Amino acid sequence: MAAGVAAWLPFARAAAIGWMPVASTPMPTPPQDKRKAQDGLIILNVSGTKFQTWRTTLERYPDTLLGSTERDFFFHEETNEYFFDRDPDIFRHILNFYRTGKLHYPRQECISAYDEELAFFGIIPEIIGDCCYEEYKDRRRENAERLQDDEEMDMNNDVTPVNLTFREYLWRAFENPHTSTLALVFYYVTGFFIAISVMANVVETVPCGTLPNRSKEISCGDRYALAFFCLDTACVMIFTVEYLLRLIAAPSRYKFMKSVMSVIDVVAIMPYYIGLVMTDNDQVSGAFVTLRVFRVFRIFKFSRHSAGLRILGYTLKSCASELGFLLFSLTMAIIIFATVMFYAEKGSTASKFTSIPAAFWYTIVTMTTLGYGDMVPKTIVGKVFGSICSLSGVLVIALPVPVIVSNFSRIYHQSQRAEKRRAQRKTRLARIRAAKIRGTNAYMRYKQNGLLIDSLEEASKEAGQALVGKAASPPFESQHHHLLHCLEKTTNHEFVDEQTFQANCMEISVMNKSGSRASSLSSSPHGLSSCCSRRHRKKSSFSLPSTNNQELSTIQIRERPVANSRSSLNAKLDETVPLKCDEPYITPSMVSLSAPVVTSSDGDSSTTTAYSQSNIVRVSAL
Amino acid sequence: MDAKRVETISARVDAAVSSSDSVEDELELSAVRHRPEGLEQLEAQTRFSRKELQILYRGFKNECPSGVVNEETFKDIYSQFFPQGDASTYAHFLFNAFDTDHNGSVSFEDFVMGLSILLRGTIQEKLNWAFNLYDINKDGYITKEEMLDIMKAIYDMMGKCTYPVLKEETPRQHVEVFFQKMDKNKDGVVTIDEFIDCCQNDENIMRSMHLFENVL
């Protein structure tokens, strides 16, 4: 909690005097310091290396080994010191954590040794400071991956879980071909057919000798048209079957159909079916030929088989802005030089630079230093500008390319790491929030215990036992809780945890809609009526606010609760009345002259607060 | 002639720029460092014993190695005690109350003087300190606006999750109650005498003033 600034707690408490004149209610009594600030030096002997520190330094973090009574197990009477048989080098960092509040990770230490020491001394690694946290997490991840690789090698002989449905099994087989031999066979067969199909498309266009009754060379595709058609049909059938199977097996069909790979699949097989449907019509045959071009997309189906292709596609996608910049700057340069060349060559006769767009081709060929030579400037001005164009082309193209290349590698590594860091962040925040909730829960529990401690001597045996169990709370914690309690008293409001607060707000809205819920509800001038009458979830009991002028018509049904249980409540009155009974632990009906003040720990019951200055006779009956 | 003047001006500007750079570098190098007065002097000026001053200084120096607290650090430290709400506004008022010479930073002497009053002072001194805290502009009168600011700052520290739910007008109502109690002549402001009188007549307040006497 605020243990890092524990030294400033006296200051914070002293400053609380500023609330006193404006407080609405009297303040709670401060906790008694049974051990009056024994600020002595403690000697910690770790495998021979002696460390010394103040006792209060160690007690800042009472939920660790050194800060709690657990260290007494290691006390060595003969030498009057605490002896730990652990690594002194790593202990140095652990002790620094107590001193400065920040835990650092030394880079030269082994990650598992460090983790073991942290676990031994009861320190959670999440509090490693930001300066060292990255390094720590990286090393830990590497270690975990190494362990996982070892495990996987052992696990390869394991049997896959048998309780998958056929659909899930199919999907798993498709996504992970190594799960079963059938999947592997299917994987290789499809790969083979993709290769065959692509090669067939290529070979189709090779000239294959002449037919006997023609002089022109014809392509192989036309010569062996039937063979190629059969091959194409076979490939397309395999692809279609594969696509349909994937579609059936996909857990989310809509998502599957939107994905890139499925689009590629469809585009790869569509031309064949369109070709089948269309007859050999002259009008549409032109379009049909165009469609054949799309068959080349089958080569993209290889990306399922090659992880490298997928990574390349992804990095291209993520590098889009750099590529866009390159394109934009090139376009600018092309337009400028094309314009210049056009106007420069306008004068010359039979110039190929008929228009600016025509000059684009010259500019692109020159800037990329290709220099086909189909368009050359003839005038001197044109040649001058042409040379400037080619020189600048080298620069304009050569400069962004290394940037893009380095961006590729950086983005690639980064994207790999960013995902993991995002996942870690969520868990880290969740743990910090849990610790915070634990802190507020500790405060709620303190309130309950504190009021128990102020109780009568005639507390029941159970209460006594409960007290014994809770008596040893660290002084820093109890003082901090007392401070928060004073703030509550000053403002007449109480701290509650999030769930209770949300529930209260919902109750308020429900209450406002449905009016008074029970006849035993009496209105309270405080405006607390909405919040206060709350049906206890576990038991049907009504609890009401009470103010000075009202009778208590509280009917409370109370069970025999365990310590820290969620007992139903009655109103809490001011604590200047010295006689207080701890209600939950005394079961039979009791007429108490004073206000029984009980707060429960976090949970379903609500605390009704009433601030009367007079005693109220309350009858609590079972 | 003009060209020469322009040249000299530009030269001077350049020199100023470069010198300001070097001055900036120097400022950054020498961090602010403050060493407190000796232990005997502090012992004489405050009501703490030697050991108590030692403990206080160790804690102080741990958090602020440079020897002075600036407002940001102060707010940071104070906020750690109230995780559920926003303690920065109240910390700001507290800072002004501790920073008696109004130089923007609280040195160890200021800190210890303030604590001495709060923990070991007479009732009169404590009430005086509280009045000083509430009187934001230090003009000797607490107006309703000042009190409303303080009250809002205190309620801010409670945060959102309270029972009963904090409403907008709660601080204002609280201020009204306070003024009804304190403002005897109903002139809209509370003077130091009214404040001290009224507090001395109020049992609860008197009792709570003794609450933190054994803090250290």
Short mmCIF file of C-alpha atoms in Angstrom, two decimals, chain B residues 13-145:
data_model
loop_
_atom_site.label_atom_id
_atom_site.label_comp_id
_atom_site.label_asym_id
_atom_site.label_seq_id
_atom_site.Cartn_x
_atom_site.Cartn_y
_atom_site.Cartn_z
CA VAL B 13 21.92 37.80 -30.14
CA ASP B 14 24.07 34.81 -30.98
CA ALA B 15 26.17 35.39 -27.92
CA ALA B 16 23.06 35.71 -25.77
CA VAL B 17 21.64 32.50 -27.17
CA SER B 18 24.83 30.57 -26.63
CA SER B 19 25.35 31.99 -23.19
CA SER B 20 21.79 31.17 -22.23
CA ASP B 21 22.45 27.64 -23.36
CA SER B 22 25.47 27.41 -21.14
CA VAL B 23 23.58 28.95 -18.24
CA GLU B 24 20.89 26.38 -18.74
CA ASP B 25 23.48 23.63 -18.69
CA GLU B 26 24.90 24.93 -15.48
CA LEU B 27 21.50 25.05 -13.84
CA GLU B 28 20.81 21.50 -14.79
CA LEU B 29 24.10 20.28 -13.46
CA SER B 30 23.79 21.79 -10.03
CA ALA B 31 20.65 20.32 -8.55
CA VAL B 32 19.02 22.04 -5.67
CA ARG B 33 20.43 20.72 -2.44
CA HIS B 34 19.53 21.80 1.02
CA ARG B 35 21.15 20.88 4.25
CA PRO B 36 19.16 21.47 7.41
CA GLU B 37 20.34 23.27 10.48
CA GLY B 38 22.13 21.38 13.12
CA LEU B 39 20.43 18.91 15.39
CA GLU B 40 20.89 21.08 18.50
CA GLN B 41 19.28 24.10 16.92
CA LEU B 42 16.30 22.09 15.76
CA GLU B 43 16.03 20.51 19.17
CA ALA B 44 15.86 23.96 20.69
CA GLN B 45 13.35 25.31 18.21
CA THR B 46 10.95 22.41 18.23
CA ARG B 47 9.52 20.24 20.96
CA PHE B 48 10.96 17.00 19.63
CA SER B 49 13.68 15.04 21.27
CA ARG B 50 16.91 14.21 19.54
CA LYS B 51 15.89 10.67 18.73
CA GLU B 52 12.57 11.79 17.30
CA LEU B 53 14.29 14.32 15.08
CA GLN B 54 16.61 11.61 13.86
CA ILE B 55 13.73 9.35 12.93
CA LEU B 56 11.91 12.17 11.21
CA TYR B 57 14.91 13.23 9.22
CA ARG B 58 15.70 9.73 8.06
CA GLY B 59 12.21 9.32 6.67
CA PHE B 60 12.26 12.77 5.13
CA LYS B 61 15.60 12.31 3.43
CA ASN B 62 14.63 8.89 2.14
CA GLU B 63 11.78 10.31 0.14
CA CYS B 64 13.47 13.59 -0.82
CA PRO B 65 17.21 13.08 -1.15
CA SER B 66 17.70 16.68 -2.15
CA GLY B 67 16.50 17.92 1.20
CA VAL B 68 13.47 19.88 0.04
CA VAL B 69 10.02 18.77 -0.98
CA ASN B 70 8.42 20.47 -3.90
CA GLU B 71 4.70 20.49 -4.37
CA GLU B 72 4.62 17.63 -6.87
CA THR B 73 6.50 15.24 -4.62
CA PHE B 74 4.37 16.34 -1.69
CA LYS B 75 1.17 15.59 -3.56
CA ASP B 76 2.58 12.27 -4.67
CA ILE B 77 3.48 11.17 -1.15
CA TYR B 78 0.23 12.31 0.38
CA SER B 79 -1.84 10.66 -2.34
CA GLN B 80 -0.35 7.29 -1.48
CA PHE B 81 -2.19 7.34 1.82
CA PHE B 82 -5.54 7.81 0.14
CA PRO B 83 -5.61 5.44 -2.76
CA GLN B 84 -9.35 5.57 -3.26
CA GLY B 85 -9.72 9.26 -3.89
CA ASP B 86 -7.88 12.23 -5.25
CA ALA B 87 -5.79 13.82 -2.54
CA SER B 88 -3.96 16.34 -4.69
CA THR B 89 -6.15 19.37 -3.94
CA TYR B 90 -5.98 18.89 -0.20
CA ALA B 91 -2.26 18.21 -0.47
CA HIS B 92 -1.92 21.53 -2.22
CA PHE B 93 -3.56 23.33 0.70
CA LEU B 94 -1.48 21.36 3.16
CA PHE B 95 1.65 22.28 1.26
CA ASN B 96 0.79 25.96 1.50
CA ALA B 97 0.17 25.56 5.19
CA PHE B 98 3.57 23.96 5.74
CA ASP B 99 5.45 26.24 3.43
CA THR B 100 5.48 29.13 5.88
CA ASP B 101 7.91 31.30 3.95
CA HIS B 102 6.06 30.66 0.66
CA ASN B 103 9.10 29.89 -1.39
CA GLY B 104 7.53 26.94 -3.20
CA SER B 105 9.36 24.21 -1.35
CA VAL B 106 9.19 22.69 2.08
CA SER B 107 12.52 22.21 3.73
CA PHE B 108 13.13 19.96 6.69
CA GLU B 109 12.91 22.88 9.09
CA ASP B 110 9.46 23.87 7.79
CA PHE B 111 8.40 20.25 8.00
CA VAL B 112 9.58 19.80 11.55
CA MET B 113 8.20 23.13 12.74
CA GLY B 114 4.80 22.23 11.38
CA LEU B 115 4.89 18.80 12.96
CA SER B 116 6.01 20.26 16.26
CA ILE B 117 2.95 22.46 16.39
CA LEU B 118 0.64 19.69 15.33
CA LEU B 119 1.92 17.00 17.61
CA ARG B 120 3.34 18.83 20.59
CA GLY B 121 1.75 22.24 20.48
CA THR B 122 -0.85 23.78 22.76
CA ILE B 123 -4.50 23.75 21.79
CA GLN B 124 -4.24 27.38 20.87
CA GLU B 125 -1.35 26.71 18.51
CA LYS B 126 -3.10 23.77 16.89
CA LEU B 127 -6.26 25.73 16.32
CA ASN B 128 -4.18 28.53 14.94
CA TRP B 129 -2.59 26.12 12.51
CA ALA B 130 -5.95 24.76 11.44
CA PHE B 131 -7.23 28.31 10.90
CA ASN B 132 -4.17 29.02 8.81
CA LEU B 133 -4.90 25.95 6.75
CA TYR B 134 -8.47 26.98 6.04
CA ASP B 135 -7.59 30.59 5.32
CA ILE B 136 -6.35 30.03 1.81
CA ASN B 137 -5.35 33.59 0.99
CA LYS B 138 -4.03 34.21 4.50
CA ASP B 139 -5.99 37.39 5.01
CA GLY B 140 -7.24 36.52 8.48
CA TYR B 141 -10.78 35.63 7.47
CA ILE B 142 -12.28 32.36 6.35
CA THR B 143 -14.90 33.03 3.75
CA LYS B 144 -17.50 30.58 2.57
CA GLU B 145 -15.72 30.13 -0.74
#
